Amino acid sequence: MKRKLEISELIFKVISYTLLTVFALGCLYPFLYAISASISGRHAVEYGEIVLFPKDVQFDAFSQMFGDNMFWNAYSNTLFLTFYGTLWALGVAILGAYALSKKRLLFRKFFNFYLVFTMWFAAGIVPQYLNYLATKDVFNSMGITDDKWLVVIAMGMAAMNIILLRNAFENVPGEIEEAAIVDGASEFQVLQKVFIPMSKSTIATVALFFAISRWNGYFWARQMISNQNEHPLQVFIRLRLEQYTDPEAMAGWNYSYASDSVIYALIVCSIVPILIIYPFIQKYFAKGVNVGGVKE
Amino acid sequence: MAELSLQHIDKIYDNNVQAVFDFNIDVKDGELIVLVGPSGCGKSTTLRMVAGLEDISNGKLFLDGRDITQTPAKDRDMAMVFQNYALYGHMTIYENMAFSLTLRKEDPNVIHKKVLAAAEILGLTSQLNKKPSQLSGGQRQRVAMGRSIVRNPKVFLFDEPLSNLDAKLRGATRREILLLHKRLSATMLYVTHDQTEALTLADRIVCMSMGHVQQIGTPLELYDSPNNLFVAGFIGLPPMNFFDVTFEDGKLKGKGFEVSLSDEEKYTLSDYNRQEITLGVRPEDIVEGGTLHVKVFSNENLGMNTLVHGHMGANGENRISAKLRGWTDYKNGDEAMVSFKRKHFFDKQTTNSIRKGER
């Protein structure tokens, strides 16, 4: 028989569900608005007639955007930064977290404290900037001129993600590591064949964090990449935004769609890949990779 | 062929706590040695030192005459079965069993053959594509054993492999381990706190307490002639009865009871005249009929035997447990007359066993 809810429980549930629904709609609305605005007619966009649904549907803003070589160039730069940036940062994080998870690591407590300290007292952009300059010096001495690599390499460290991974590695039972060692695995094989597969869900989560931050990365790309051809999507959007909201530059705009629609179309295109990735990563979020391995 | 030799091995942790003191044993090829003792006696630490999972603080470890004291665990060619299975949860049973061979880059066809052969021995053939989580406790422990078998290692190490199984499964798996040992004729080191496992499996038992080896011998030696009070109390279930007695006028005089001795027993105790010693009697060495009065407070029928608990002596000063033959039906408060078929004597000071002419 189903238990009857008590009145206080009922009130709590109603309030929680209402708040969560409002929050979810609040998150969803800007995205739906961007889609509607990107495919609505010029008049509806310029006079603020769009509330939720599109008006005078047209796809010319997308056509213009797809016809822009700079857009595709920025898109490929973003893919480059996201792919290599995630790979590099994940590699650094996994190796760092594995070492920090081992009790036999010399000065382990100090290193862990050192890592967490950078989260408590973030020193702003100055150390990061100095890090970029130092990396740039190394790159220059090596003859690497592509600034994209600079953003990939110098952004490789993320204390929070290393801590997440360290905790996941610490949760792998010690006996399983010992079993692998007795089975003949080297330290690297233990990491590669036991720890990484057993921490798949955390690694997927951290990879997603890295990927999103690289995909949406704007500030350092803008600061460090001087060549316009190497700018990623977010910097490109910002440049277009500056251009399309400048009344002087837009004085001669005479298309059937608003200049804002192009910006919205750009935003929609920049969000879509992340939306596509989510469902693929989500399956790894399910816990229980280690179920049954050891008696608990 | 695998002969293992542990010579003067100590384990001292960084905080200066010593877990193992001067451990010595020569394990013959194909021998099954069981390390037994209560929790914290250093048996698992010793096994882990042999496996290479713990550093050896002092002493030497030899495998087939080769000094492997400093050899890393992965190069010792030993396989270990852990108490909590330690299976790789993300791999199938097949992959778990093939893991060590895959690491050595053996030919996949050879790996396949070896895994199938091991699975056949352990009755796991139909489970090979499953994940550990889909198996029962007993099956998982068999997978852990299978993982060891496929490697054909020089030495098998078992760290309390049956502790997590229920009583019925424990018995069945114990028999499987025994069969496996007979079949492979492999050198095995087995750690347990369960004396039934020790007595049924071992060629020789090492009984440990507080990091010290108390006795090394065959199961019968440990049961029949325990070296000291600890071994006597630890081996045997129900445990041995102990009484404080004085050897006087050719008799043992306890609190409220007297036991007469044979000539041989008198000779054994000849150096202890008028001295207090500890008398040990196994419950199964107590028989009905005799001159000792026991006031019964519990009568547990086990089928072939009956476990009778009571108090002995004029005022019931001595607690006693007897495993009597057949079916008895004593009620609470009944009096039983018993005698001791066999006795063990221990020095009160040293707790060592008193043997003929020894002091």
XYZ file of C-alpha atoms in Angstrom, chain A residues 173 175-187 189 193-194 197-198 200 289-296, chain B residues 48 51 53 73-74 78-80 82 84-91 99-100 103-105 132-133 140 147 151 164:
56
model
C 40.748 -0.671 -3.364
C 44.087 -4.961 -2.865
C 43.255 -4.506 -6.538
C 46.424 -2.485 -7.034
C 48.384 -5.136 -5.145
C 46.768 -7.907 -7.204
C 47.893 -6.119 -10.369
C 51.434 -5.690 -9.021
C 51.648 -9.383 -8.092
C 50.209 -10.192 -11.533
C 53.299 -8.500 -12.958
C 52.060 -5.018 -13.831
C 54.499 -2.103 -13.836
C 53.515 1.174 -12.181
C 50.437 -0.535 -16.378
C 44.964 -0.978 -17.035
C 43.462 -0.742 -13.572
C 39.330 2.024 -16.411
C 38.098 1.800 -12.834
C 36.143 5.966 -15.957
C 32.377 0.298 -12.517
C 34.029 -1.379 -9.562
C 30.987 -3.271 -8.326
C 31.831 -6.861 -7.474
C 35.593 -6.486 -7.713
C 36.174 -6.706 -4.004
C 34.043 -7.848 -1.127
C 32.725 -4.775 0.702
C 52.973 -9.888 2.178
C 54.856 -11.520 -1.999
C 54.113 -6.105 -1.047
C 56.772 -8.029 -6.358
C 56.101 -8.126 -10.079
C 54.324 -15.593 -7.257
C 50.535 -15.470 -7.445
C 48.349 -14.262 -4.645
C 43.284 -12.104 -1.558
C 38.290 -9.938 -0.645
C 38.945 -11.461 -4.109
C 40.557 -8.274 -5.544
C 39.125 -8.915 -8.997
C 39.245 -6.240 -11.679
C 35.611 -5.139 -11.676
C 35.786 -3.583 -15.155
C 37.006 -6.771 -16.811
C 45.412 -10.356 -17.266
C 48.832 -11.481 -16.073
C 50.884 -8.222 -19.440
C 53.635 -10.657 -20.389
C 52.540 -10.420 -24.021
C 32.661 -10.235 -11.335
C 29.547 -8.447 -10.063
C 34.508 -14.898 -7.407
C 43.854 -15.981 -12.107
C 50.200 -18.096 -14.538
C 34.341 -13.901 3.234
